[in-house]
GROMACS .gro file of N, CA and C in nm:
model
  273
    1MET      N    1   3.837  25.134  -9.123
    1MET     CA    2   3.810  25.024  -9.212
    1MET      C    3   3.680  24.957  -9.169
    2CYS      N    4   3.601  24.917  -9.264
    2CYS     CA    5   3.474  24.849  -9.237
    2CYS      C    6   3.489  24.700  -9.263
    3LEU      N    7   3.411  24.623  -9.193
    3LEU     CA    8   3.417  24.479  -9.208
    3LEU      C    9   3.276  24.423  -9.214
    4ALA      N   10   3.248  24.343  -9.314
    4ALA     CA   11   3.121  24.272  -9.324
    4ALA      C   12   3.153  24.124  -9.305
    5VAL      N   13   3.070  24.057  -9.227
    5VAL     CA   14   3.097  23.919  -9.186
    5VAL      C   15   2.981  23.830  -9.227
    6PRO      N   16   3.009  23.708  -9.274
    6PRO     CA   17   2.899  23.617  -9.307
    6PRO      C   18   2.841  23.553  -9.182
    7GLY      N   19   2.711  23.530  -9.187
    7GLY     CA   20   2.644  23.460  -9.078
    7GLY      C   21   2.527  23.382  -9.134
    8ARG      N   22   2.486  23.278  -9.060
    8ARG     CA   23   2.376  23.192  -9.104
    8ARG      C   24   2.247  23.237  -9.037
    9ILE      N   25   2.144  23.260  -9.117
    9ILE     CA   26   2.014  23.303  -9.065
    9ILE      C   27   1.947  23.182  -9.000
   10ILE      N   28   1.916  23.195  -8.869
   10ILE     CA   29   1.857  23.082  -8.797
   10ILE      C   30   1.709  23.103  -8.767
   11SER      N   31   1.660  23.227  -8.776
   11SER     CA   32   1.516  23.251  -8.763
   11SER      C   33   1.483  23.386  -8.825
   12ILE      N   34   1.355  23.401  -8.863
   12ILE     CA   35   1.309  23.525  -8.926
   12ILE      C   36   1.178  23.566  -8.859
   13SER      N   37   1.166  23.697  -8.831
   13SER     CA   38   1.042  23.750  -8.773
   13SER      C   39   0.998  23.874  -8.849
   14ASN      N   40   0.876  23.920  -8.824
   14ASN     CA   41   0.817  24.035  -8.892
   14ASN      C   42   0.810  24.015  -9.042
   15ASP      N   43   0.765  23.898  -9.084
   15ASP     CA   44   0.756  23.867  -9.227
   15ASP      C   45   0.651  23.952  -9.299
   16ASP      N   46   0.560  24.013  -9.225
   16ASP     CA   47   0.452  24.089  -9.289
   16ASP      C   48   0.501  24.218  -9.357
   17ASP      N   49   0.598  24.284  -9.297
   17ASP     CA   50   0.648  24.411  -9.350
   17ASP      C   51   0.795  24.395  -9.388
   18PRO      N   52   0.828  24.400  -9.518
   18PRO     CA   53   0.967  24.379  -9.561
   18PRO      C   54   1.068  24.474  -9.498
   19LEU      N   55   1.026  24.596  -9.467
   19LEU     CA   56   1.119  24.692  -9.408
   19LEU      C   57   1.148  24.665  -9.261
   20LEU      N   58   1.059  24.590  -9.196
   20LEU     CA   59   1.079  24.558  -9.054
   20LEU      C   60   1.125  24.415  -9.032
   21ARG      N   61   1.149  24.343  -9.140
   21ARG     CA   62   1.188  24.202  -9.133
   21ARG      C   63   1.323  24.187  -9.062
   22MET      N   64   1.326  24.102  -8.961
   22MET     CA   65   1.447  24.081  -8.882
   22MET      C   66   1.482  23.932  -8.881
   23GLY      N   67   1.609  23.906  -8.860
   23GLY     CA   68   1.653  23.768  -8.849
   23GLY      C   69   1.749  23.753  -8.733
   24ARG      N   70   1.751  23.633  -8.676
   24ARG     CA   71   1.856  23.599  -8.580
   24ARG      C   72   1.963  23.529  -8.662
   25VAL      N   73   2.086  23.579  -8.651
   25VAL     CA   74   2.194  23.531  -8.736
   25VAL      C   75   2.307  23.478  -8.648
   26ASP      N   76   2.355  23.359  -8.685
   26ASP     CA   77   2.462  23.291  -8.612
   26ASP      C   78   2.594  23.318  -8.682
   27PHE      N   79   2.686  23.382  -8.610
   27PHE     CA   80   2.821  23.411  -8.660
   27PHE      C   81   2.919  23.317  -8.591
   28GLY      N   82   2.914  23.190  -8.623
   28GLY     CA   83   3.006  23.095  -8.563
   28GLY      C   84   2.989  23.082  -8.413
   29GLY      N   85   2.867  23.087  -8.364
   29GLY     CA   86   2.840  23.072  -8.222
   29GLY      C   87   2.792  23.199  -8.155
   30VAL      N   88   2.814  23.313  -8.216
   30VAL     CA   89   2.764  23.441  -8.165
   30VAL      C   90   2.637  23.473  -8.242
   31ILE      N   91   2.526  23.492  -8.169
   31ILE     CA   92   2.397  23.515  -8.234
   31ILE      C   93   2.355  23.660  -8.212
   32ARG      N   94   2.316  23.726  -8.322
   32ARG     CA   95   2.275  23.866  -8.318
   32ARG      C   96   2.148  23.885  -8.399
   33ALA      N   97   2.072  23.990  -8.362
   33ALA     CA   98   1.956  24.031  -8.440
   33ALA      C   99   2.006  24.117  -8.556
   34VAL      N  100   1.953  24.091  -8.675
   34VAL     CA  101   2.000  24.158  -8.797
   34VAL      C  102   1.878  24.199  -8.880
   35SER      N  103   1.883  24.318  -8.936
   35SER     CA  104   1.778  24.361  -9.029
   35SER      C  105   1.794  24.288  -9.161
   36LEU      N  106   1.682  24.237  -9.211
   36LEU     CA  107   1.680  24.168  -9.341
   36LEU      C  108   1.611  24.252  -9.448
   37ALA      N  109   1.597  24.383  -9.423
   37ALA     CA  110   1.525  24.471  -9.515
   37ALA      C  111   1.589  24.475  -9.654
   38TYR      N  112   1.722  24.462  -9.661
   38TYR     CA  113   1.791  24.470  -9.790
   38TYR      C  114   1.795  24.337  -9.865
   39VAL      N  115   1.753  24.230  -9.799
   39VAL     CA  116   1.757  24.097  -9.863
   39VAL      C  117   1.620  24.029  -9.847
   40PRO      N  118   1.519  24.078  -9.918
   40PRO     CA  119   1.385  24.021  -9.903
   40PRO      C  120   1.377  23.873  -9.942
   41GLU      N  121   1.474  23.827 -10.021
   41GLU     CA  122   1.475  23.687 -10.064
   41GLU      C  123   1.535  23.593  -9.960
   42ALA      N  124   1.588  23.647  -9.850
   42ALA     CA  125   1.656  23.565  -9.749
   42ALA      C  126   1.561  23.464  -9.685
   43GLU      N  127   1.614  23.345  -9.662
   43GLU     CA  128   1.539  23.237  -9.598
   43GLU      C  129   1.623  23.178  -9.485
   44ILE      N  130   1.558  23.105  -9.397
   44ILE     CA  131   1.629  23.037  -9.290
   44ILE      C  132   1.732  22.942  -9.350
   45ASP      N  133   1.851  22.939  -9.291
   45ASP     CA  134   1.969  22.861  -9.332
   45ASP      C  135   2.049  22.925  -9.444
   46ASP      N  136   2.003  23.038  -9.498
   46ASP     CA  137   2.087  23.113  -9.593
   46ASP      C  138   2.201  23.178  -9.515
   47TYR      N  139   2.310  23.203  -9.585
   47TYR     CA  140   2.420  23.282  -9.529
   47TYR      C  141   2.412  23.421  -9.589
   48ALA      N  142   2.429  23.522  -9.503
   48ALA     CA  143   2.424  23.660  -9.548
   48ALA      C  144   2.550  23.733  -9.502
   49ILE      N  145   2.593  23.829  -9.583
   49ILE     CA  146   2.700  23.919  -9.542
   49ILE      C  147   2.634  24.030  -9.462
   50VAL      N  148   2.684  24.054  -9.339
   50VAL     CA  149   2.623  24.149  -9.247
   50VAL      C  150   2.724  24.258  -9.211
   51HIS      N  151   2.676  24.382  -9.216
   51HIS     CA  152   2.757  24.498  -9.176
   51HIS      C  153   2.670  24.589  -9.089
   52VAL      N  154   2.719  24.625  -8.974
   52VAL     CA  155   2.652  24.710  -8.875
   52VAL      C  156   2.504  24.674  -8.855
   53GLY      N  157   2.475  24.546  -8.847
   53GLY     CA  158   2.340  24.502  -8.817
   53GLY      C  159   2.247  24.487  -8.935
   54PHE      N  160   2.297  24.504  -9.056
   54PHE     CA  161   2.216  24.491  -9.176
   54PHE      C  162   2.272  24.382  -9.265
   55ALA      N  163   2.187  24.288  -9.306
   55ALA     CA  164   2.227  24.188  -9.404
   55ALA      C  165   2.229  24.257  -9.540
   56LEU      N  166   2.342  24.249  -9.609
   56LEU     CA  167   2.359  24.321  -9.735
   56LEU      C  168   2.339  24.234  -9.858
   57SER      N  169   2.373  24.105  -9.846
   57SER     CA  170   2.357  24.014  -9.959
   57SER      C  171   2.360  23.871  -9.909
   58ILE      N  172   2.305  23.782  -9.989
   58ILE     CA  173   2.309  23.640  -9.961
   58ILE      C  174   2.434  23.585 -10.031
   59VAL      N  175   2.506  23.495  -9.960
   59VAL     CA  176   2.631  23.442 -10.016
   59VAL      C  177   2.630  23.290 -10.017
   60ASP      N  178   2.722  23.236 -10.095
   60ASP     CA  179   2.740  23.092 -10.108
   60ASP      C  180   2.776  23.032  -9.971
   61PRO      N  181   2.708  22.926  -9.929
   61PRO     CA  182   2.736  22.866  -9.797
   61PRO      C  183   2.880  22.819  -9.780
   62ASP      N  184   2.939  22.759  -9.883
   62ASP     CA  185   3.077  22.711  -9.871
   62ASP      C  186   3.175  22.826  -9.850
   63ALA      N  187   3.156  22.934  -9.924
   63ALA     CA  188   3.244  23.050  -9.909
   63ALA      C  189   3.225  23.114  -9.771
   64ALA      N  190   3.101  23.121  -9.724
   64ALA     CA  191   3.074  23.179  -9.592
   64ALA      C  192   3.138  23.096  -9.482
   65GLU      N  193   3.124  22.964  -9.489
   65GLU     CA  194   3.183  22.878  -9.386
   65GLU      C  195   3.335  22.885  -9.388
   66GLN      N  196   3.396  22.896  -9.506
   66GLN     CA  197   3.541  22.911  -9.514
   66GLN      C  198   3.585  23.043  -9.451
   67THR      N  199   3.512  23.148  -9.477
   67THR     CA  200   3.544  23.278  -9.418
   67THR      C  201   3.535  23.272  -9.266
   68LEU      N  202   3.432  23.206  -9.213
   68LEU     CA  203   3.419  23.193  -9.068
   68LEU      C  204   3.535  23.112  -9.010
   69ARG      N  205   3.578  23.007  -9.081
   69ARG     CA  206   3.694  22.930  -9.035
   69ARG      C  207   3.820  23.016  -9.037
   70ASP      N  208   3.836  23.098  -9.140
   70ASP     CA  209   3.953  23.186  -9.150
   70ASP      C  210   3.953  23.288  -9.035
   71ILE      N  211   3.839  23.345  -9.006
   71ILE     CA  212   3.830  23.442  -8.896
   71ILE      C  213   3.863  23.373  -8.764
   72HIS      N  214   3.812  23.253  -8.744
   72HIS     CA  215   3.842  23.178  -8.621
   72HIS      C  216   3.992  23.154  -8.611
   73GLN      N  217   4.055  23.118  -8.722
   73GLN     CA  218   4.200  23.091  -8.724
   73GLN      C  219   4.279  23.216  -8.686
   74ILE      N  220   4.235  23.332  -8.732
   74ILE     CA  221   4.302  23.457  -8.698
   74ILE      C  222   4.295  23.483  -8.548
   75HIS      N  223   4.179  23.457  -8.491
   75HIS     CA  224   4.159  23.483  -8.347
   75HIS      C  225   4.214  23.374  -8.258
   76HIS      N  226   4.237  23.257  -8.311
   76HIS     CA  227   4.289  23.144  -8.235
   76HIS      C  228   4.404  23.080  -8.312
   77PRO      N  229   4.518  23.150  -8.321
   77PRO     CA  230   4.630  23.096  -8.400
   77PRO      C  231   4.687  22.970  -8.337
   78PRO      N  232   4.753  22.889  -8.418
   78PRO     CA  233   4.815  22.766  -8.367
   78PRO      C  234   4.918  22.799  -8.259
   79GLN      N  235   4.934  22.707  -8.164
   79GLN     CA  236   5.027  22.729  -8.053
   79GLN      C  237   5.166  22.673  -8.081
   80SER      N  238   5.177  22.583  -8.175
   80SER     CA  239   5.308  22.524  -8.205
   80SER      C  240   5.321  22.504  -8.355
   81PRO      N  241   5.446  22.493  -8.404
   81PRO     CA  242   5.466  22.474  -8.549
   81PRO      C  243   5.394  22.351  -8.602
   82SER      N  244   5.383  22.246  -8.523
   82SER     CA  245   5.320  22.123  -8.572
   82SER      C  246   5.170  22.141  -8.594
   83GLU      N  247   5.107  22.238  -8.527
   83GLU     CA  248   4.963  22.259  -8.541
   83GLU      C  249   4.926  22.334  -8.668
   84SER      N  250   5.019  22.408  -8.724
   84SER     CA  251   4.982  22.495  -8.835
   84SER      C  252   5.026  22.445  -8.971
   85GLY      N  253   5.113  22.347  -8.976
   85GLY     CA  254   5.159  22.300  -9.106
   85GLY      C  255   5.279  22.377  -9.154
   86PRO      N  256   5.306  22.374  -9.282
   86PRO     CA  257   5.431  22.429  -9.336
   86PRO      C  258   5.439  22.582  -9.339
   87HIS      N  259   5.328  22.655  -9.318
   87HIS     CA  260   5.330  22.799  -9.331
   87HIS      C  261   5.355  22.871  -9.198
   88TYR      N  262   5.386  22.798  -9.095
   88TYR     CA  263   5.407  22.860  -8.964
   88TYR      C  264   5.536  22.941  -8.963
   89ILE      N  265   5.528  23.065  -8.918
   89ILE     CA  266   5.646  23.150  -8.904
   89ILE      C  267   5.665  23.176  -8.755
   90GLN      N  268   5.775  23.130  -8.701
   90GLN     CA  269   5.801  23.145  -8.559
   90GLN      C  270   5.847  23.289  -8.531
   91PRO      N  271   5.788  23.355  -8.428
   91PRO     CA  272   5.830  23.493  -8.396
   91PRO      C  273   5.970  23.499  -8.340
   0.00000   0.00000   0.00000
């Protein structure tokens, strides 16, 4: 299964050649170098969907931030029923 994750573009380099254009992208605190060759319209502070080091498309900031919160929730589940609200299922 493949997974593409949203991240916020925090810097852009190699603006002269669109095929070599790179960005530093923040994935909720994890920063990676990403190719921006497929998204020539990308600007700093845009959110992009990234797969295997390539930004594939620019996405809505609200949807991207919600997805990052959801991913964080998956990796850091609530520790008690009171932390999660009514949908908590106790193992």
